[in-house]
């Protein structure tokens, strides 16, 4: 029985309108809209090698190389299980790629990998994924480092119930704790590279406390974490690391665990650690010198530009090319005047230009042609290694030589006649020497073995190529990996000769004197990397520098030394003051060198304090190549089968509520599957509500096995919009008060397939097609109460007339380009665009057209000017159908100052016609000036300073129109609306972009300036 309704408040209609406005955004989700591509340039035929503890996934024909990696992995398993007192619960997957460009194509994770990622251990399937290193020692170290992470995840895995067991608590521990432990357990307490960092920090009086190490941006967790673990294990013994790991893994609180097990406070631990470092490094400072005492500092490192490495002097010594972080967004190549240090040219722009995927900046440097008119460097483009030849007058690329048979090309060097280029290259997981003939366009191999051969340099007389090799000190049957040594190879006959330097110390980075009689090189003979010289005729060894920190590139095997081929000048990179700087030496007396210096008997520069250690079990295990090493054998190999296995089950979501109309219960759960290599990915989502009609289901599949990425999605998604109304009336003559709940449903059923082809890192072509069915439902639930005693007299549910269903097929084709580089809150530089057409045919026929162009420029650092032009519209005879929600431009992400909820219910109709915000076609233009607030004020390090807060000023303009109400440029009366304002937006620890701006909408008379909240990143 229905009451006679004498009044109904207008809130009902208003609320429904608001729900309509927020129902459909103009733009799709950004993750599907823009974004750079992860391109699968190659297809790999993976096989599986099974050992006692590992399933090793590999491709390629050289089984012997894989078996060496397998034996290394088993040896590391034995070492780590002994130290950590733990056995892994399952066979450990280890996925190997034969080069870093191949590794960057991995589908095991969706994230884009850069040259700086040497490997990773993925958390869901606990997969270790890595490329072979340039040498056996590098490969061995990375396997050990990543296996530590597998142990950490296994030890700290939460033993939850069923499929919803939580992620390992290791993810809650600070990076210094996790990464520092992995470095310590895979290298040990003797590491000249980390010791160099610590000596510098002690010298600068900038040693952090244990708690300060949580700032991983300021204190590199690998180096500082390794040093702290070396101190802890040196004082309490190596086995304490297992106790701390297990206790912190259970509690997730490393501070309490360390204080409980070590028996001292973190404050006292910090003080003791600092005292040990100062005590043990003091003798080193007393008997060494600064780099400035040997020659001028040409390029100074700073907090803003901390990386200046891999110098390469021109033949006349007037200029040098080097790699630097001077560019805010990437490591780039620059040219500098040797005398003034002034940078004269920026050669590369890899951040914005997809031509070069990588400059090989960690392990490689370039080389000048002896005539000085060309420069060559190794790079990666479109997934393939190449030699890039530059004209040194313009520093433009004049030729690219792609060698697809190889994996990476490193440290190219010219022959004296300029007709050939020698280089080291990773091929099939091992690094050998090659020569490319520029006249015949053919290449040949100089070495062909499993030993790492790196840092080649051609002698000025053309007789020899000097290089660094593992062959002399490595014993393959026991995989005993010795020090790097110098060698000479005849480029014609392939004859190899050893250069006698220091048999038990690394000798790296050889460089010839102009007369081809002397080799300059870098060695850590006394624990510090210094420049030495070797006279080939006499055998004389002399020391050129005796530094407090050391000659160094980014890694311990990075090139850091260069000699001018015509003048004999020397330039080298040094780590000091927490940064990498470049120094020069041109004094003949200094370059002649002196008898190799002996440090104080109390000095051990490469050892991480304390020098007197409480036991040395880890060091003993690392120095024993036989412990845990399997016999040389042929491990069984099988073909890879792509089987889906459950990766992860989301935490169940539950919600309950109640009101006068009843109790509401809802919940959801998601399941994610993939195969071991990530070629196939399946996601399912279920969300159940109080009524089955309001439940959502999604099933999505994606195949990434090739360059063509494709998949399909089946979904049922209900959109439920509700509002409340109330009023007074009568029922059977009795005065009543009634409440109404209005529910409107749009239920979308969609079956679609998609395919995407990336042209390169920044551009792709997408096609989507499918069938869509949209059903509508509307109802009113009414409660009727007596005005006499508030007694519930009636409860009714009334079905309302709803629009006819929609059914149509659709196809969408889009070209997408995105070279933009993101900061913490939005893009900083680059450009992006999306051009899309989507015809739809069914009981409604229309087409959607989208054009979205964005440009970001940085005229003066750190200010970004951002521009956007967007047009989105529906065209065709069905474009104006009332069943399609109108497009709305008042979202704060489009046209600020016109959001729906800023209009009050008592606003006069004359103040602003809200219909101007709706249409079937829209056009938006935005301009912003952005800058990092704290970074500009100098508060803290880095671009953003102490916290990622961005200040911005903006101007927005937009117009919406349809066939009835045309835009002014089409002869209609719909004129643009605009606004101006300024605001702040912040990245809240990666979880949310929160902003607030003060905006003035010019076309509104009911509002002047007002504050508006923002929850979206900058456009």
mmCIF file with all atom_site columns, N, CA and C in Angstrom, residues 805-849:
data_model
loop_
_atom_site.group_PDB
_atom_site.id
_atom_site.type_symbol
_atom_site.label_atom_id
_atom_site.label_alt_id
_atom_site.label_comp_id
_atom_site.label_asym_id
_atom_site.label_entity_id
_atom_site.label_seq_id
_atom_site.pdbx_PDB_ins_code
_atom_site.Cartn_x
_atom_site.Cartn_y
_atom_site.Cartn_z
_atom_site.occupancy
_atom_site.B_iso_or_equiv
_atom_site.pdbx_formal_charge
_atom_site.auth_seq_id
_atom_site.auth_comp_id
_atom_site.auth_asym_id
_atom_site.auth_atom_id
_atom_site.pdbx_PDB_model_num
ATOM 1   N N  . UNK A 1 805 ? 18.272 -2.086 -22.714 1.00 0.00 ? 805 UNK A N  1
ATOM 2   C CA . UNK A 1 805 ? 19.651 -2.564 -22.688 1.00 0.00 ? 805 UNK A CA 1
ATOM 3   C C  . UNK A 1 805 ? 20.395 -2.149 -23.956 1.00 0.00 ? 805 UNK A C  1
ATOM 4   N N  . UNK A 1 806 ? 21.712 -2.095 -23.818 1.00 0.00 ? 806 UNK A N  1
ATOM 5   C CA . UNK A 1 806 ? 22.580 -1.792 -24.948 1.00 0.00 ? 806 UNK A CA 1
ATOM 6   C C  . UNK A 1 806 ? 23.436 -3.008 -25.274 1.00 0.00 ? 806 UNK A C  1
ATOM 7   N N  . UNK A 1 807 ? 23.607 -3.272 -26.549 1.00 0.00 ? 807 UNK A N  1
ATOM 8   C CA . UNK A 1 807 ? 24.502 -4.345 -26.988 1.00 0.00 ? 807 UNK A CA 1
ATOM 9   C C  . UNK A 1 807 ? 25.215 -3.876 -28.249 1.00 0.00 ? 807 UNK A C  1
ATOM 10  N N  . UNK A 1 808 ? 26.527 -3.991 -28.240 1.00 0.00 ? 808 UNK A N  1
ATOM 11  C CA . UNK A 1 808 ? 27.260 -3.582 -29.435 1.00 0.00 ? 808 UNK A CA 1
ATOM 12  C C  . UNK A 1 808 ? 28.631 -4.259 -29.449 1.00 0.00 ? 808 UNK A C  1
ATOM 13  N N  . UNK A 1 809 ? 29.184 -4.344 -30.622 1.00 0.00 ? 809 UNK A N  1
ATOM 14  C CA . UNK A 1 809 ? 30.566 -4.761 -30.790 1.00 0.00 ? 809 UNK A CA 1
ATOM 15  C C  . UNK A 1 809 ? 31.429 -3.541 -31.007 1.00 0.00 ? 809 UNK A C  1
ATOM 16  N N  . UNK A 1 810 ? 32.687 -3.644 -30.674 1.00 0.00 ? 810 UNK A N  1
ATOM 17  C CA . UNK A 1 810 ? 33.558 -2.475 -30.810 1.00 0.00 ? 810 UNK A CA 1
ATOM 18  C C  . UNK A 1 810 ? 34.972 -2.907 -31.172 1.00 0.00 ? 810 UNK A C  1
ATOM 19  N N  . UNK A 1 811 ? 35.660 -1.988 -31.789 1.00 0.00 ? 811 UNK A N  1
ATOM 20  C CA . UNK A 1 811 ? 37.078 -2.117 -32.098 1.00 0.00 ? 811 UNK A CA 1
ATOM 21  C C  . UNK A 1 811 ? 37.730 -0.786 -31.766 1.00 0.00 ? 811 UNK A C  1
ATOM 22  N N  . UNK A 1 812 ? 38.904 -0.848 -31.139 1.00 0.00 ? 812 UNK A N  1
ATOM 23  C CA . UNK A 1 812 ? 39.648 0.372  -30.839 1.00 0.00 ? 812 UNK A CA 1
ATOM 24  C C  . UNK A 1 812 ? 41.079 0.199  -31.313 1.00 0.00 ? 812 UNK A C  1
ATOM 25  N N  . UNK A 1 813 ? 41.573 1.178  -32.031 1.00 0.00 ? 813 UNK A N  1
ATOM 26  C CA . UNK A 1 813 ? 42.963 1.175  -32.500 1.00 0.00 ? 813 UNK A CA 1
ATOM 27  C C  . UNK A 1 813 ? 43.633 2.448  -32.006 1.00 0.00 ? 813 UNK A C  1
ATOM 28  N N  . UNK A 1 814 ? 44.842 2.298  -31.480 1.00 0.00 ? 814 UNK A N  1
ATOM 29  C CA . UNK A 1 814 ? 45.518 3.453  -30.899 1.00 0.00 ? 814 UNK A CA 1
ATOM 30  C C  . UNK A 1 814 ? 47.009 3.413  -31.193 1.00 0.00 ? 814 UNK A C  1
ATOM 31  N N  . UNK A 1 815 ? 47.569 4.594  -31.392 1.00 0.00 ? 815 UNK A N  1
ATOM 32  C CA . UNK A 1 815 ? 49.010 4.785  -31.448 1.00 0.00 ? 815 UNK A CA 1
ATOM 33  C C  . UNK A 1 815 ? 49.387 5.549  -30.185 1.00 0.00 ? 815 UNK A C  1
ATOM 34  N N  . UNK A 1 816 ? 50.356 5.006  -29.442 1.00 0.00 ? 816 UNK A N  1
ATOM 35  C CA . UNK A 1 816 ? 50.736 5.589  -28.154 1.00 0.00 ? 816 UNK A CA 1
ATOM 36  C C  . UNK A 1 816 ? 52.226 5.895  -28.165 1.00 0.00 ? 816 UNK A C  1
ATOM 37  N N  . UNK A 1 817 ? 52.568 7.081  -27.696 1.00 0.00 ? 817 UNK A N  1
ATOM 38  C CA . UNK A 1 817 ? 53.967 7.497  -27.567 1.00 0.00 ? 817 UNK A CA 1
ATOM 39  C C  . UNK A 1 817 ? 54.150 8.075  -26.177 1.00 0.00 ? 817 UNK A C  1
ATOM 40  N N  . UNK A 1 818 ? 55.212 7.648  -25.489 1.00 0.00 ? 818 UNK A N  1
ATOM 41  C CA . UNK A 1 818 ? 55.458 8.189  -24.151 1.00 0.00 ? 818 UNK A CA 1
ATOM 42  C C  . UNK A 1 818 ? 56.950 8.148  -23.837 1.00 0.00 ? 818 UNK A C  1
ATOM 43  N N  . UNK A 1 819 ? 57.588 9.297  -23.926 1.00 0.00 ? 819 UNK A N  1
ATOM 44  C CA . UNK A 1 819 ? 58.994 9.421  -23.531 1.00 0.00 ? 819 UNK A CA 1
ATOM 45  C C  . UNK A 1 819 ? 59.123 10.225 -22.245 1.00 0.00 ? 819 UNK A C  1
ATOM 46  N N  . UNK A 1 820 ? 58.019 10.486 -21.576 1.00 0.00 ? 820 UNK A N  1
ATOM 47  C CA . UNK A 1 820 ? 58.054 11.321 -20.378 1.00 0.00 ? 820 UNK A CA 1
ATOM 48  C C  . UNK A 1 820 ? 58.754 10.599 -19.237 1.00 0.00 ? 820 UNK A C  1
ATOM 49  N N  . UNK A 1 821 ? 59.414 11.386 -18.410 1.00 0.00 ? 821 UNK A N  1
ATOM 50  C CA . UNK A 1 821 ? 60.116 10.868 -17.241 1.00 0.00 ? 821 UNK A CA 1
ATOM 51  C C  . UNK A 1 821 ? 59.396 11.371 -16.010 1.00 0.00 ? 821 UNK A C  1
ATOM 52  N N  . UNK A 1 822 ? 59.039 10.436 -15.155 1.00 0.00 ? 822 UNK A N  1
ATOM 53  C CA . UNK A 1 822 ? 58.237 10.762 -13.983 1.00 0.00 ? 822 UNK A CA 1
ATOM 54  C C  . UNK A 1 822 ? 59.098 11.124 -12.792 1.00 0.00 ? 822 UNK A C  1
ATOM 55  N N  . UNK A 1 823 ? 58.622 12.094 -12.048 1.00 0.00 ? 823 UNK A N  1
ATOM 56  C CA . UNK A 1 823 ? 59.146 12.369 -10.727 1.00 0.00 ? 823 UNK A CA 1
ATOM 57  C C  . UNK A 1 823 ? 58.238 11.715 -9.703  1.00 0.00 ? 823 UNK A C  1
ATOM 58  N N  . UNK A 1 824 ? 58.269 12.234 -8.496  1.00 0.00 ? 824 UNK A N  1
ATOM 59  C CA . UNK A 1 824 ? 57.488 11.637 -7.420  1.00 0.00 ? 824 UNK A CA 1
ATOM 60  C C  . UNK A 1 824 ? 55.993 11.910 -7.544  1.00 0.00 ? 824 UNK A C  1
ATOM 61  N N  . UNK A 1 825 ? 55.627 13.001 -8.214  1.00 0.00 ? 825 UNK A N  1
ATOM 62  C CA . UNK A 1 825 ? 54.214 13.371 -8.272  1.00 0.00 ? 825 UNK A CA 1
ATOM 63  C C  . UNK A 1 825 ? 53.677 13.500 -9.693  1.00 0.00 ? 825 UNK A C  1
ATOM 64  N N  . UNK A 1 826 ? 54.526 13.348 -10.703 1.00 0.00 ? 826 UNK A N  1
ATOM 65  C CA . UNK A 1 826 ? 54.062 13.472 -12.073 1.00 0.00 ? 826 UNK A CA 1
ATOM 66  C C  . UNK A 1 826 ? 55.233 13.647 -13.019 1.00 0.00 ? 826 UNK A C  1
ATOM 67  N N  . UNK A 1 827 ? 54.969 13.770 -14.305 1.00 0.00 ? 827 UNK A N  1
ATOM 68  C CA . UNK A 1 827 ? 56.052 13.899 -15.294 1.00 0.00 ? 827 UNK A CA 1
ATOM 69  C C  . UNK A 1 827 ? 56.840 15.196 -15.122 1.00 0.00 ? 827 UNK A C  1
ATOM 70  N N  . UNK A 1 828 ? 58.139 15.107 -15.452 1.00 0.00 ? 828 UNK A N  1
ATOM 71  C CA . UNK A 1 828 ? 59.027 16.266 -15.337 1.00 0.00 ? 828 UNK A CA 1
ATOM 72  C C  . UNK A 1 828 ? 59.527 16.754 -16.691 1.00 0.00 ? 828 UNK A C  1
ATOM 73  N N  . UNK A 1 829 ? 59.733 15.823 -17.609 1.00 0.00 ? 829 UNK A N  1
ATOM 74  C CA . UNK A 1 829 ? 60.283 16.194 -18.913 1.00 0.00 ? 829 UNK A CA 1
ATOM 75  C C  . UNK A 1 829 ? 59.895 15.126 -19.918 1.00 0.00 ? 829 UNK A C  1
ATOM 76  N N  . UNK A 1 830 ? 59.867 15.491 -21.203 1.00 0.00 ? 830 UNK A N  1
ATOM 77  C CA . UNK A 1 830 ? 59.508 14.531 -22.245 1.00 0.00 ? 830 UNK A CA 1
ATOM 78  C C  . UNK A 1 830 ? 58.187 14.899 -22.897 1.00 0.00 ? 830 UNK A C  1
ATOM 79  N N  . UNK A 1 831 ? 57.613 13.959 -23.597 1.00 0.00 ? 831 UNK A N  1
ATOM 80  C CA . UNK A 1 831 ? 56.320 14.170 -24.213 1.00 0.00 ? 831 UNK A CA 1
ATOM 81  C C  . UNK A 1 831 ? 55.580 12.843 -24.335 1.00 0.00 ? 831 UNK A C  1
ATOM 82  N N  . UNK A 1 832 ? 54.271 12.934 -24.509 1.00 0.00 ? 832 UNK A N  1
ATOM 83  C CA . UNK A 1 832 ? 53.452 11.741 -24.711 1.00 0.00 ? 832 UNK A CA 1
ATOM 84  C C  . UNK A 1 832 ? 52.228 12.124 -25.517 1.00 0.00 ? 832 UNK A C  1
ATOM 85  N N  . UNK A 1 833 ? 51.740 11.153 -26.268 1.00 0.00 ? 833 UNK A N  1
ATOM 86  C CA . UNK A 1 833 ? 50.475 11.360 -26.954 1.00 0.00 ? 833 UNK A CA 1
ATOM 87  C C  . UNK A 1 833 ? 49.780 10.029 -27.151 1.00 0.00 ? 833 UNK A C  1
ATOM 88  N N  . UNK A 1 834 ? 48.469 10.114 -27.305 1.00 0.00 ? 834 UNK A N  1
ATOM 89  C CA . UNK A 1 834 ? 47.650 8.948  -27.609 1.00 0.00 ? 834 UNK A CA 1
ATOM 90  C C  . UNK A 1 834 ? 46.599 9.375  -28.622 1.00 0.00 ? 834 UNK A C  1
ATOM 91  N N  . UNK A 1 835 ? 46.579 8.674  -29.755 1.00 0.00 ? 835 UNK A N  1
ATOM 92  C CA . UNK A 1 835 ? 45.598 8.917  -30.809 1.00 0.00 ? 835 UNK A CA 1
ATOM 93  C C  . UNK A 1 835 ? 44.795 7.631  -30.963 1.00 0.00 ? 835 UNK A C  1
ATOM 94  N N  . UNK A 1 836 ? 43.481 7.708  -30.772 1.00 0.00 ? 836 UNK A N  1
ATOM 95  C CA . UNK A 1 836 ? 42.664 6.491  -30.725 1.00 0.00 ? 836 UNK A CA 1
ATOM 96  C C  . UNK A 1 836 ? 41.323 6.708  -31.419 1.00 0.00 ? 836 UNK A C  1
ATOM 97  N N  . UNK A 1 837 ? 40.913 5.705  -32.164 1.00 0.00 ? 837 UNK A N  1
ATOM 98  C CA . UNK A 1 837 ? 39.596 5.683  -32.801 1.00 0.00 ? 837 UNK A CA 1
ATOM 99  C C  . UNK A 1 837 ? 38.921 4.374  -32.422 1.00 0.00 ? 837 UNK A C  1
ATOM 100 N N  . UNK A 1 838 ? 37.624 4.453  -32.040 1.00 0.00 ? 838 UNK A N  1
ATOM 101 C CA . UNK A 1 838 ? 36.927 3.260  -31.587 1.00 0.00 ? 838 UNK A CA 1
ATOM 102 C C  . UNK A 1 838 ? 35.488 3.260  -32.094 1.00 0.00 ? 838 UNK A C  1
ATOM 103 N N  . UNK A 1 839 ? 35.219 2.645  -33.251 1.00 0.00 ? 839 UNK A N  1
ATOM 104 C CA . UNK A 1 839 ? 33.835 2.505  -33.726 1.00 0.00 ? 839 UNK A CA 1
ATOM 105 C C  . UNK A 1 839 ? 33.084 1.427  -32.945 1.00 0.00 ? 839 UNK A C  1
ATOM 106 N N  . UNK A 1 840 ? 31.797 1.648  -32.725 1.00 0.00 ? 840 UNK A N  1
ATOM 107 C CA . UNK A 1 840 ? 30.933 0.715  -31.997 1.00 0.00 ? 840 UNK A CA 1
ATOM 108 C C  . UNK A 1 840 ? 29.664 0.505  -32.808 1.00 0.00 ? 840 UNK A C  1
ATOM 109 N N  . UNK A 1 841 ? 29.312 -0.752 -33.042 1.00 0.00 ? 841 UNK A N  1
ATOM 110 C CA . UNK A 1 841 ? 28.182 -1.102 -33.894 1.00 0.00 ? 841 UNK A CA 1
ATOM 111 C C  . UNK A 1 841 ? 27.276 -2.073 -33.160 1.00 0.00 ? 841 UNK A C  1
ATOM 112 N N  . UNK A 1 842 ? 25.962 -1.748 -33.098 1.00 0.00 ? 842 UNK A N  1
ATOM 113 C CA . UNK A 1 842 ? 24.975 -2.608 -32.451 1.00 0.00 ? 842 UNK A CA 1
ATOM 114 C C  . UNK A 1 842 ? 23.653 -1.897 -32.436 1.00 0.00 ? 842 UNK A C  1
ATOM 115 N N  . UNK A 1 843 ? 22.896 -2.028 -31.311 1.00 0.00 ? 843 UNK A N  1
ATOM 116 C CA . UNK A 1 843 ? 21.665 -1.259 -31.264 1.00 0.00 ? 843 UNK A CA 1
ATOM 117 C C  . UNK A 1 843 ? 21.918 0.220  -30.989 1.00 0.00 ? 843 UNK A C  1
ATOM 118 N N  . UNK A 1 844 ? 23.187 0.561  -30.785 1.00 0.00 ? 844 UNK A N  1
ATOM 119 C CA . UNK A 1 844 ? 23.669 1.928  -30.877 1.00 0.00 ? 844 UNK A CA 1
ATOM 120 C C  . UNK A 1 844 ? 24.912 1.914  -31.750 1.00 0.00 ? 844 UNK A C  1
ATOM 121 N N  . UNK A 1 845 ? 24.985 2.844  -32.682 1.00 0.00 ? 845 UNK A N  1
ATOM 122 C CA . UNK A 1 845 ? 26.157 2.923  -33.549 1.00 0.00 ? 845 UNK A CA 1
ATOM 123 C C  . UNK A 1 845 ? 26.768 4.312  -33.428 1.00 0.00 ? 845 UNK A C  1
ATOM 124 N N  . UNK A 1 846 ? 28.006 4.331  -33.008 1.00 0.00 ? 846 UNK A N  1
ATOM 125 C CA . UNK A 1 846 ? 28.720 5.594  -32.884 1.00 0.00 ? 846 UNK A CA 1
ATOM 126 C C  . UNK A 1 846 ? 30.213 5.276  -32.827 1.00 0.00 ? 846 UNK A C  1
ATOM 127 N N  . UNK A 1 847 ? 31.020 6.306  -32.879 1.00 0.00 ? 847 UNK A N  1
ATOM 128 C CA . UNK A 1 847 ? 32.472 6.143  -32.780 1.00 0.00 ? 847 UNK A CA 1
ATOM 129 C C  . UNK A 1 847 ? 33.017 7.098  -31.735 1.00 0.00 ? 847 UNK A C  1
ATOM 130 N N  . UNK A 1 848 ? 34.018 6.616  -31.002 1.00 0.00 ? 848 UNK A N  1
ATOM 131 C CA . UNK A 1 848 ? 34.727 7.471  -30.044 1.00 0.00 ? 848 UNK A CA 1
ATOM 132 C C  . UNK A 1 848 ? 36.082 7.842  -30.623 1.00 0.00 ? 848 UNK A C  1
ATOM 133 N N  . UNK A 1 849 ? 36.426 9.115  -30.493 1.00 0.00 ? 849 UNK A N  1
ATOM 134 C CA . UNK A 1 849 ? 37.694 9.632  -30.997 1.00 0.00 ? 849 UNK A CA 1
ATOM 135 C C  . UNK A 1 849 ? 38.427 10.302 -29.843 1.00 0.00 ? 849 UNK A C  1
#
